[in-house]
Short mmCIF file of N, CA and C and ligand atoms in Angstrom, two decimals:
data_model
loop_
_atom_site.label_atom_id
_atom_site.label_comp_id
_atom_site.label_asym_id
_atom_site.label_seq_id
_atom_site.Cartn_x
_atom_site.Cartn_y
_atom_site.Cartn_z
N MET A 1 4.52 -12.40 -13.77
CA MET A 1 3.85 -11.27 -13.10
C MET A 1 4.05 -11.37 -11.58
N ASP A 2 4.37 -10.26 -10.95
CA ASP A 2 4.53 -10.26 -9.51
C ASP A 2 3.21 -9.92 -8.85
N ALA A 3 2.67 -10.90 -8.12
CA ALA A 3 1.36 -10.69 -7.50
C ALA A 3 1.47 -9.90 -6.20
N GLY A 4 2.71 -9.56 -5.78
CA GLY A 4 2.88 -8.85 -4.52
C GLY A 4 2.90 -9.82 -3.36
N PRO A 5 3.18 -9.31 -2.16
CA PRO A 5 3.32 -10.22 -1.02
C PRO A 5 1.99 -10.81 -0.58
N VAL A 6 2.07 -11.97 0.06
CA VAL A 6 0.93 -12.50 0.80
C VAL A 6 0.93 -11.78 2.15
N ARG A 7 -0.16 -11.09 2.45
CA ARG A 7 -0.21 -10.29 3.68
C ARG A 7 -0.92 -11.07 4.78
N ILE A 8 -0.20 -11.18 5.92
CA ILE A 8 -0.70 -12.00 7.03
C ILE A 8 -0.70 -11.16 8.30
N LEU A 9 -1.84 -11.19 9.01
CA LEU A 9 -1.97 -10.44 10.26
C LEU A 9 -2.22 -11.42 11.41
N PHE A 10 -1.40 -11.33 12.45
CA PHE A 10 -1.58 -12.14 13.65
C PHE A 10 -2.28 -11.30 14.71
N VAL A 11 -3.29 -11.89 15.36
CA VAL A 11 -4.12 -11.11 16.29
C VAL A 11 -4.31 -11.85 17.62
N CYS A 12 -4.08 -11.11 18.73
CA CYS A 12 -4.44 -11.63 20.05
C CYS A 12 -5.24 -10.56 20.78
N LEU A 13 -5.26 -10.59 22.10
CA LEU A 13 -6.07 -9.61 22.83
C LEU A 13 -5.33 -8.27 22.99
N GLY A 14 -4.14 -8.32 23.58
CA GLY A 14 -3.43 -7.09 23.92
C GLY A 14 -2.37 -6.65 22.94
N ASN A 15 -1.98 -7.53 22.03
CA ASN A 15 -0.87 -7.28 21.08
C ASN A 15 0.45 -7.00 21.82
N ILE A 16 0.60 -7.66 23.00
CA ILE A 16 1.89 -7.53 23.70
C ILE A 16 2.52 -8.89 24.03
N CYS A 17 1.79 -9.98 23.90
CA CYS A 17 2.38 -11.30 24.21
C CYS A 17 2.33 -12.24 22.99
N ARG A 18 1.16 -12.76 22.69
CA ARG A 18 1.08 -13.84 21.70
C ARG A 18 1.27 -13.38 20.27
N SER A 19 0.55 -12.31 19.85
CA SER A 19 0.67 -11.94 18.43
C SER A 19 2.03 -11.32 18.09
N PRO A 20 2.67 -10.55 18.99
CA PRO A 20 4.04 -10.12 18.67
C PRO A 20 5.00 -11.31 18.58
N THR A 21 4.75 -12.33 19.41
CA THR A 21 5.57 -13.55 19.33
C THR A 21 5.36 -14.23 17.98
N ALA A 22 4.10 -14.36 17.58
CA ALA A 22 3.80 -15.00 16.29
C ALA A 22 4.43 -14.23 15.14
N GLU A 23 4.32 -12.91 15.21
CA GLU A 23 4.89 -12.06 14.16
C GLU A 23 6.41 -12.27 14.05
N ALA A 24 7.09 -12.26 15.19
CA ALA A 24 8.56 -12.39 15.18
C ALA A 24 8.99 -13.79 14.75
N VAL A 25 8.29 -14.80 15.26
CA VAL A 25 8.66 -16.19 14.92
C VAL A 25 8.42 -16.44 13.44
N PHE A 26 7.22 -16.06 12.96
CA PHE A 26 6.92 -16.34 11.56
C PHE A 26 7.86 -15.58 10.63
N ARG A 27 8.17 -14.34 10.98
CA ARG A 27 9.08 -13.56 10.13
C ARG A 27 10.46 -14.24 10.06
N ALA A 28 10.96 -14.70 11.20
CA ALA A 28 12.29 -15.32 11.24
C ALA A 28 12.29 -16.65 10.49
N LEU A 29 11.26 -17.47 10.72
CA LEU A 29 11.24 -18.79 10.06
C LEU A 29 11.01 -18.65 8.56
N ALA A 30 10.20 -17.69 8.16
CA ALA A 30 9.97 -17.48 6.72
C ALA A 30 11.27 -17.06 6.06
N ALA A 31 12.02 -16.15 6.69
CA ALA A 31 13.28 -15.69 6.10
C ALA A 31 14.29 -16.82 6.00
N ARG A 32 14.31 -17.67 7.04
CA ARG A 32 15.32 -18.73 7.10
C ARG A 32 14.95 -19.94 6.26
N GLU A 33 13.67 -20.32 6.31
CA GLU A 33 13.27 -21.62 5.74
C GLU A 33 12.53 -21.51 4.42
N ALA A 34 12.03 -20.32 4.10
CA ALA A 34 11.28 -20.16 2.85
C ALA A 34 11.56 -18.78 2.25
N PRO A 35 12.84 -18.48 1.99
CA PRO A 35 13.17 -17.13 1.49
C PRO A 35 12.54 -16.81 0.14
N GLU A 36 12.08 -17.85 -0.57
CA GLU A 36 11.46 -17.62 -1.88
C GLU A 36 10.05 -17.05 -1.75
N LEU A 37 9.45 -17.18 -0.56
CA LEU A 37 8.09 -16.66 -0.37
C LEU A 37 8.13 -15.17 -0.10
N ASN A 38 7.20 -14.47 -0.71
CA ASN A 38 7.07 -13.03 -0.50
C ASN A 38 5.91 -12.80 0.47
N VAL A 39 6.26 -12.55 1.73
CA VAL A 39 5.22 -12.36 2.74
C VAL A 39 5.39 -11.01 3.43
N ALA A 40 4.28 -10.40 3.79
CA ALA A 40 4.28 -9.17 4.59
C ALA A 40 3.51 -9.48 5.87
N ILE A 41 4.11 -9.18 7.01
CA ILE A 41 3.59 -9.67 8.29
C ILE A 41 3.36 -8.49 9.24
N ASP A 42 2.26 -8.59 9.99
CA ASP A 42 1.96 -7.55 10.98
C ASP A 42 1.20 -8.23 12.12
N SER A 43 0.97 -7.48 13.20
CA SER A 43 0.15 -8.02 14.28
C SER A 43 -0.68 -6.89 14.88
N ALA A 44 -1.72 -7.29 15.62
CA ALA A 44 -2.63 -6.32 16.23
C ALA A 44 -3.38 -7.00 17.37
N GLY A 45 -4.05 -6.18 18.20
CA GLY A 45 -4.86 -6.71 19.29
C GLY A 45 -6.32 -6.37 19.07
N THR A 46 -7.20 -7.10 19.78
CA THR A 46 -8.62 -6.79 19.71
C THR A 46 -9.02 -5.83 20.83
N ALA A 47 -8.13 -5.58 21.79
CA ALA A 47 -8.42 -4.67 22.91
C ALA A 47 -7.41 -3.53 22.93
N ASP A 48 -7.79 -2.46 23.63
CA ASP A 48 -6.96 -1.25 23.60
C ASP A 48 -6.15 -1.05 24.88
N TYR A 49 -6.04 -2.09 25.73
CA TYR A 49 -5.40 -1.92 27.04
C TYR A 49 -3.96 -1.43 26.97
N HIS A 50 -3.25 -1.79 25.93
CA HIS A 50 -1.79 -1.58 25.94
C HIS A 50 -1.31 -0.80 24.72
N LEU A 51 -2.20 0.02 24.15
CA LEU A 51 -1.84 0.75 22.93
C LEU A 51 -0.50 1.46 23.05
N GLY A 52 0.36 1.27 22.06
CA GLY A 52 1.65 1.96 22.03
C GLY A 52 2.73 1.31 22.86
N SER A 53 2.39 0.25 23.61
CA SER A 53 3.40 -0.40 24.47
C SER A 53 4.26 -1.38 23.69
N ALA A 54 5.50 -1.52 24.15
CA ALA A 54 6.38 -2.58 23.64
C ALA A 54 5.85 -3.93 24.14
N PRO A 55 6.27 -5.01 23.49
CA PRO A 55 5.85 -6.33 23.97
C PRO A 55 6.23 -6.56 25.43
N ASP A 56 5.42 -7.36 26.12
CA ASP A 56 5.65 -7.76 27.50
C ASP A 56 7.10 -8.25 27.66
N ALA A 57 7.76 -7.81 28.72
CA ALA A 57 9.18 -8.15 28.93
C ALA A 57 9.39 -9.66 28.99
N ARG A 58 8.39 -10.39 29.54
CA ARG A 58 8.53 -11.86 29.64
C ARG A 58 8.47 -12.50 28.26
N ALA A 59 7.61 -11.97 27.39
CA ALA A 59 7.52 -12.50 26.02
C ALA A 59 8.81 -12.19 25.26
N GLN A 60 9.32 -10.98 25.45
CA GLN A 60 10.55 -10.60 24.75
C GLN A 60 11.72 -11.48 25.18
N GLU A 61 11.81 -11.72 26.49
CA GLU A 61 12.93 -12.51 27.02
C GLU A 61 12.85 -13.97 26.55
N ALA A 62 11.65 -14.54 26.62
CA ALA A 62 11.49 -15.94 26.17
C ALA A 62 11.80 -16.04 24.68
N GLY A 63 11.35 -15.06 23.91
CA GLY A 63 11.63 -15.07 22.47
C GLY A 63 13.12 -14.92 22.19
N ARG A 64 13.74 -14.01 22.93
CA ARG A 64 15.18 -13.75 22.70
C ARG A 64 16.00 -15.02 22.94
N ARG A 65 15.60 -15.80 23.94
CA ARG A 65 16.34 -17.04 24.22
C ARG A 65 16.30 -18.01 23.04
N ARG A 66 15.26 -17.89 22.21
CA ARG A 66 15.21 -18.76 21.02
C ARG A 66 15.62 -18.00 19.75
N GLY A 67 16.11 -16.78 19.91
CA GLY A 67 16.63 -16.04 18.76
C GLY A 67 15.62 -15.17 18.04
N TYR A 68 14.47 -14.88 18.70
CA TYR A 68 13.46 -14.04 18.05
C TYR A 68 13.44 -12.65 18.69
N ASP A 69 13.42 -11.63 17.84
CA ASP A 69 13.44 -10.25 18.33
C ASP A 69 12.10 -9.58 18.00
N MET A 70 11.37 -9.19 19.04
CA MET A 70 10.10 -8.50 18.82
C MET A 70 10.13 -7.09 19.42
N SER A 71 11.34 -6.57 19.69
CA SER A 71 11.46 -5.33 20.46
C SER A 71 10.91 -4.10 19.74
N ALA A 72 10.84 -4.15 18.42
CA ALA A 72 10.39 -2.96 17.68
C ALA A 72 8.87 -2.82 17.66
N ARG A 73 8.15 -3.87 18.02
CA ARG A 73 6.68 -3.84 18.00
C ARG A 73 6.11 -2.81 18.98
N ARG A 74 5.09 -2.08 18.58
CA ARG A 74 4.32 -1.26 19.51
C ARG A 74 2.87 -1.64 19.33
N ALA A 75 2.18 -1.88 20.44
CA ALA A 75 0.84 -2.46 20.36
C ALA A 75 -0.12 -1.54 19.63
N ARG A 76 -0.91 -2.13 18.77
CA ARG A 76 -1.97 -1.40 18.09
C ARG A 76 -3.23 -2.25 18.09
N MET A 77 -4.34 -1.60 17.80
CA MET A 77 -5.60 -2.33 17.74
C MET A 77 -5.96 -2.63 16.30
N ILE A 78 -6.71 -3.67 16.11
CA ILE A 78 -7.24 -3.99 14.79
C ILE A 78 -8.05 -2.78 14.28
N GLU A 79 -7.95 -2.49 13.00
CA GLU A 79 -8.72 -1.37 12.44
C GLU A 79 -9.42 -1.82 11.17
N PRO A 80 -10.48 -1.10 10.76
CA PRO A 80 -11.30 -1.58 9.64
C PRO A 80 -10.49 -1.91 8.39
N GLY A 81 -9.48 -1.07 8.07
CA GLY A 81 -8.70 -1.30 6.86
C GLY A 81 -7.96 -2.63 6.86
N ASP A 82 -7.71 -3.19 8.05
CA ASP A 82 -7.00 -4.48 8.12
C ASP A 82 -7.76 -5.57 7.38
N PHE A 83 -9.08 -5.47 7.39
CA PHE A 83 -9.88 -6.54 6.77
C PHE A 83 -9.79 -6.50 5.25
N GLU A 84 -9.40 -5.36 4.71
CA GLU A 84 -9.19 -5.28 3.26
C GLU A 84 -7.75 -5.64 2.91
N ARG A 85 -6.82 -5.23 3.80
CA ARG A 85 -5.40 -5.32 3.49
C ARG A 85 -4.85 -6.75 3.57
N PHE A 86 -5.34 -7.54 4.52
CA PHE A 86 -4.69 -8.82 4.80
C PHE A 86 -5.46 -9.99 4.20
N GLU A 87 -4.72 -10.91 3.61
CA GLU A 87 -5.33 -12.10 3.03
C GLU A 87 -5.64 -13.14 4.09
N LEU A 88 -4.82 -13.14 5.14
CA LEU A 88 -5.04 -14.08 6.24
C LEU A 88 -5.00 -13.30 7.55
N ILE A 89 -6.02 -13.47 8.36
CA ILE A 89 -6.10 -12.80 9.66
C ILE A 89 -6.22 -13.92 10.68
N LEU A 90 -5.12 -14.14 11.43
CA LEU A 90 -4.98 -15.36 12.21
C LEU A 90 -5.08 -15.08 13.70
N ALA A 91 -6.16 -15.57 14.30
CA ALA A 91 -6.46 -15.31 15.71
C ALA A 91 -5.77 -16.35 16.59
N MET A 92 -5.35 -15.91 17.78
CA MET A 92 -4.65 -16.81 18.71
C MET A 92 -5.62 -17.68 19.50
N ASP A 93 -6.83 -17.18 19.76
CA ASP A 93 -7.80 -18.03 20.46
C ASP A 93 -9.22 -17.75 19.95
N ARG A 94 -10.16 -18.52 20.44
CA ARG A 94 -11.53 -18.42 19.92
C ARG A 94 -12.18 -17.10 20.26
N SER A 95 -11.80 -16.55 21.40
CA SER A 95 -12.37 -15.26 21.78
C SER A 95 -11.90 -14.16 20.81
N ASN A 96 -10.62 -14.14 20.48
CA ASN A 96 -10.13 -13.18 19.47
C ASN A 96 -10.80 -13.43 18.13
N TRP A 97 -10.92 -14.71 17.79
CA TRP A 97 -11.54 -15.10 16.52
C TRP A 97 -12.97 -14.55 16.43
N ALA A 98 -13.72 -14.71 17.53
CA ALA A 98 -15.11 -14.25 17.53
C ALA A 98 -15.18 -12.73 17.43
N ALA A 99 -14.27 -12.04 18.13
CA ALA A 99 -14.25 -10.56 18.07
C ALA A 99 -13.94 -10.10 16.65
N LEU A 100 -13.01 -10.78 15.99
CA LEU A 100 -12.64 -10.41 14.62
C LEU A 100 -13.80 -10.67 13.66
N ARG A 101 -14.46 -11.81 13.85
CA ARG A 101 -15.56 -12.13 12.95
C ARG A 101 -16.70 -11.14 13.10
N ARG A 102 -16.92 -10.65 14.33
CA ARG A 102 -17.96 -9.64 14.54
C ARG A 102 -17.59 -8.33 13.86
N ALA A 103 -16.28 -7.99 13.89
CA ALA A 103 -15.84 -6.69 13.34
C ALA A 103 -15.68 -6.73 11.82
N ALA A 104 -15.52 -7.94 11.26
CA ALA A 104 -15.18 -8.05 9.84
C ALA A 104 -16.41 -7.85 8.95
N PRO A 105 -16.23 -7.17 7.82
CA PRO A 105 -17.31 -7.18 6.83
C PRO A 105 -17.53 -8.60 6.32
N ARG A 106 -18.72 -8.87 5.87
CA ARG A 106 -19.06 -10.24 5.45
C ARG A 106 -18.04 -10.81 4.45
N SER A 107 -17.59 -9.95 3.55
CA SER A 107 -16.68 -10.40 2.49
C SER A 107 -15.33 -10.85 3.03
N ALA A 108 -14.98 -10.45 4.25
CA ALA A 108 -13.65 -10.78 4.81
C ALA A 108 -13.72 -11.92 5.81
N ARG A 109 -14.91 -12.37 6.18
CA ARG A 109 -15.03 -13.31 7.30
C ARG A 109 -14.26 -14.60 7.08
N ALA A 110 -14.23 -15.09 5.85
CA ALA A 110 -13.56 -16.37 5.59
C ALA A 110 -12.06 -16.26 5.75
N ARG A 111 -11.53 -15.05 5.77
CA ARG A 111 -10.09 -14.87 5.93
C ARG A 111 -9.67 -14.83 7.38
N VAL A 112 -10.64 -14.83 8.29
CA VAL A 112 -10.35 -14.85 9.73
C VAL A 112 -10.30 -16.30 10.19
N ARG A 113 -9.14 -16.75 10.61
CA ARG A 113 -8.94 -18.16 10.98
C ARG A 113 -8.26 -18.26 12.34
N LEU A 114 -8.26 -19.47 12.88
CA LEU A 114 -7.45 -19.73 14.07
C LEU A 114 -6.04 -20.14 13.63
N PHE A 115 -5.03 -19.49 14.17
CA PHE A 115 -3.65 -19.76 13.75
C PHE A 115 -3.31 -21.26 13.90
N LEU A 116 -3.80 -21.88 14.98
CA LEU A 116 -3.40 -23.27 15.24
C LEU A 116 -4.08 -24.28 14.30
N GLU A 117 -4.96 -23.81 13.41
CA GLU A 117 -5.42 -24.71 12.34
C GLU A 117 -4.24 -25.19 11.51
N TYR A 118 -3.15 -24.44 11.53
CA TYR A 118 -1.96 -24.82 10.76
C TYR A 118 -1.03 -25.75 11.53
N ALA A 119 -1.42 -26.12 12.76
CA ALA A 119 -0.61 -27.07 13.54
C ALA A 119 -1.51 -28.19 14.05
N PRO A 120 -2.10 -28.99 13.13
CA PRO A 120 -3.04 -30.02 13.59
C PRO A 120 -2.38 -31.00 14.56
N GLU A 121 -1.06 -31.19 14.43
CA GLU A 121 -0.37 -32.14 15.30
C GLU A 121 -0.34 -31.67 16.76
N ALA A 122 -0.59 -30.38 16.99
CA ALA A 122 -0.57 -29.86 18.36
C ALA A 122 -1.78 -30.35 19.17
N GLY A 123 -2.86 -30.68 18.47
CA GLY A 123 -4.04 -31.21 19.15
C GLY A 123 -4.85 -30.16 19.91
N VAL A 124 -4.49 -28.89 19.76
CA VAL A 124 -5.26 -27.81 20.38
C VAL A 124 -5.43 -26.71 19.33
N LEU A 125 -6.47 -25.90 19.51
CA LEU A 125 -6.74 -24.85 18.52
C LEU A 125 -6.49 -23.44 19.05
N GLU A 126 -6.16 -23.35 20.36
CA GLU A 126 -5.96 -22.03 20.95
C GLU A 126 -4.56 -21.91 21.55
N VAL A 127 -3.94 -20.74 21.36
CA VAL A 127 -2.69 -20.41 22.06
C VAL A 127 -3.11 -19.79 23.39
N PRO A 128 -2.85 -20.47 24.51
CA PRO A 128 -3.36 -19.96 25.80
C PRO A 128 -2.77 -18.60 26.14
N ASP A 129 -3.60 -17.74 26.73
CA ASP A 129 -3.17 -16.41 27.16
C ASP A 129 -2.15 -16.56 28.29
N PRO A 130 -0.91 -16.09 28.09
CA PRO A 130 0.13 -16.29 29.12
C PRO A 130 0.22 -15.16 30.13
N TYR A 131 -0.64 -14.12 29.98
CA TYR A 131 -0.41 -12.86 30.68
C TYR A 131 -0.43 -13.01 32.20
N TYR A 132 -1.38 -13.79 32.72
CA TYR A 132 -1.51 -13.91 34.18
C TYR A 132 -0.89 -15.20 34.72
N GLY A 133 -0.20 -15.94 33.88
CA GLY A 133 0.36 -17.21 34.31
C GLY A 133 1.85 -17.12 34.59
N GLY A 134 2.49 -18.28 34.77
CA GLY A 134 3.93 -18.33 35.06
C GLY A 134 4.75 -18.34 33.78
N PRO A 135 6.09 -18.40 33.94
CA PRO A 135 6.99 -18.32 32.80
C PRO A 135 6.82 -19.46 31.81
N ASN A 136 6.32 -20.60 32.29
CA ASN A 136 6.14 -21.72 31.37
C ASN A 136 5.12 -21.41 30.28
N GLY A 137 4.19 -20.50 30.59
CA GLY A 137 3.20 -20.10 29.60
C GLY A 137 3.84 -19.51 28.36
N PHE A 138 4.92 -18.77 28.54
CA PHE A 138 5.57 -18.13 27.39
C PHE A 138 6.32 -19.16 26.55
N GLU A 139 6.83 -20.21 27.19
CA GLU A 139 7.47 -21.30 26.44
C GLU A 139 6.42 -22.06 25.64
N GLU A 140 5.26 -22.27 26.25
CA GLU A 140 4.17 -22.96 25.55
C GLU A 140 3.72 -22.15 24.34
N VAL A 141 3.61 -20.83 24.51
CA VAL A 141 3.26 -19.96 23.38
C VAL A 141 4.27 -20.15 22.25
N LEU A 142 5.55 -20.13 22.60
CA LEU A 142 6.59 -20.28 21.56
C LEU A 142 6.50 -21.64 20.88
N ASP A 143 6.29 -22.71 21.65
CA ASP A 143 6.19 -24.05 21.05
C ASP A 143 5.04 -24.10 20.04
N LEU A 144 3.87 -23.60 20.45
CA LEU A 144 2.70 -23.66 19.58
C LEU A 144 2.87 -22.78 18.35
N VAL A 145 3.43 -21.59 18.57
CA VAL A 145 3.60 -20.63 17.48
C VAL A 145 4.65 -21.13 16.48
N GLU A 146 5.70 -21.77 16.95
CA GLU A 146 6.69 -22.34 16.03
C GLU A 146 6.06 -23.44 15.18
N ALA A 147 5.25 -24.29 15.81
CA ALA A 147 4.61 -25.39 15.07
C ALA A 147 3.65 -24.83 14.01
N ALA A 148 2.84 -23.86 14.39
CA ALA A 148 1.87 -23.31 13.44
C ALA A 148 2.56 -22.50 12.34
N SER A 149 3.67 -21.85 12.67
CA SER A 149 4.40 -21.10 11.65
C SER A 149 4.94 -22.05 10.60
N ARG A 150 5.48 -23.18 11.04
CA ARG A 150 5.99 -24.16 10.06
C ARG A 150 4.85 -24.71 9.21
N GLY A 151 3.69 -24.96 9.83
CA GLY A 151 2.54 -25.44 9.08
C GLY A 151 2.05 -24.41 8.07
N LEU A 152 2.05 -23.16 8.48
CA LEU A 152 1.61 -22.09 7.57
C LEU A 152 2.60 -21.94 6.42
N LEU A 153 3.88 -22.06 6.70
CA LEU A 153 4.87 -21.98 5.62
C LEU A 153 4.68 -23.12 4.62
N ARG A 154 4.40 -24.32 5.15
CA ARG A 154 4.12 -25.46 4.27
C ARG A 154 2.93 -25.16 3.37
N HIS A 155 1.89 -24.64 3.97
CA HIS A 155 0.68 -24.29 3.22
C HIS A 155 0.98 -23.25 2.13
N LEU A 156 1.73 -22.23 2.47
CA LEU A 156 2.03 -21.16 1.51
C LEU A 156 2.92 -21.66 0.37
N ARG A 157 3.85 -22.56 0.71
CA ARG A 157 4.70 -23.15 -0.34
C ARG A 157 3.85 -23.95 -1.32
N GLU A 158 2.91 -24.74 -0.77
CA GLU A 158 2.04 -25.54 -1.65
C GLU A 158 1.18 -24.64 -2.52
N GLN A 159 0.69 -23.57 -1.93
CA GLN A 159 -0.14 -22.62 -2.65
C GLN A 159 0.68 -21.97 -3.78
N ALA A 160 1.93 -21.62 -3.48
CA ALA A 160 2.78 -20.97 -4.49
C ALA A 160 3.07 -21.94 -5.63
N ARG A 161 3.28 -23.22 -5.29
CA ARG A 161 3.57 -24.22 -6.32
C ARG A 161 2.35 -24.43 -7.22
N ALA A 162 1.18 -24.41 -6.59
CA ALA A 162 -0.06 -24.63 -7.36
C ALA A 162 -0.37 -23.42 -8.25
N GLY A 163 0.30 -22.30 -7.98
CA GLY A 163 0.08 -21.08 -8.78
C GLY A 163 -1.22 -20.45 -8.36
P1 LIG B 201 -1.87 -11.07 24.59
O1 LIG B 201 -1.83 -11.18 26.20
O2 LIG B 201 -3.32 -11.01 24.21
O3 LIG B 201 -1.22 -12.33 24.16
O4 LIG B 201 -1.09 -9.84 24.22
C1 LIG B 201 -2.54 -10.34 27.04
C2 LIG B 201 -2.06 -9.09 27.31
C3 LIG B 201 -2.74 -8.27 28.19
C4 LIG B 201 -3.88 -8.71 28.80
C5 LIG B 201 -4.37 -9.97 28.52
C6 LIG B 201 -3.69 -10.78 27.64
N1 LIG B 201 -4.56 -7.86 29.71
O5 LIG B 201 -5.58 -8.30 30.27
O6 LIG B 201 -4.12 -6.73 29.95
#
């Protein structure tokens, strides 16, 4: 029986830096390293500052240097239906996590997690907001997001094996 894809939503504040990066990285690594997994991936923001905008040029450029393309993304805000649609709703930092937990119906709260829970070796639980910082911030975002994407893929493979 085909249970359909595992639906995963990445969430940050503006949906122009961190969550588009997570979406692009996870999509590329899943296709390359775990093609047997059936995943559906999306991203959203908790704020409406950049609705309809393409990802930040600095995030796109840093991603492109590592082979990730996020150019098709247009920023959107989290909406009520997301809490029904997605099995995993992965926040980039505690502030996004808290906003999501406030917006989520009680039945969906356990599906709202911090993305970096999947990268325990990183020793941090938040992907720092790179928007007002220097270019190194975007490299740090990519490092953390790559680590957590690999951890999440490991988790999903184990889950698929366990049935
Ligand atoms: P993101 O980064 O949440 O990773 O997309 C930010 C984008 C915009 C702003 C803050 C963070 N802003 O304040 O406009």
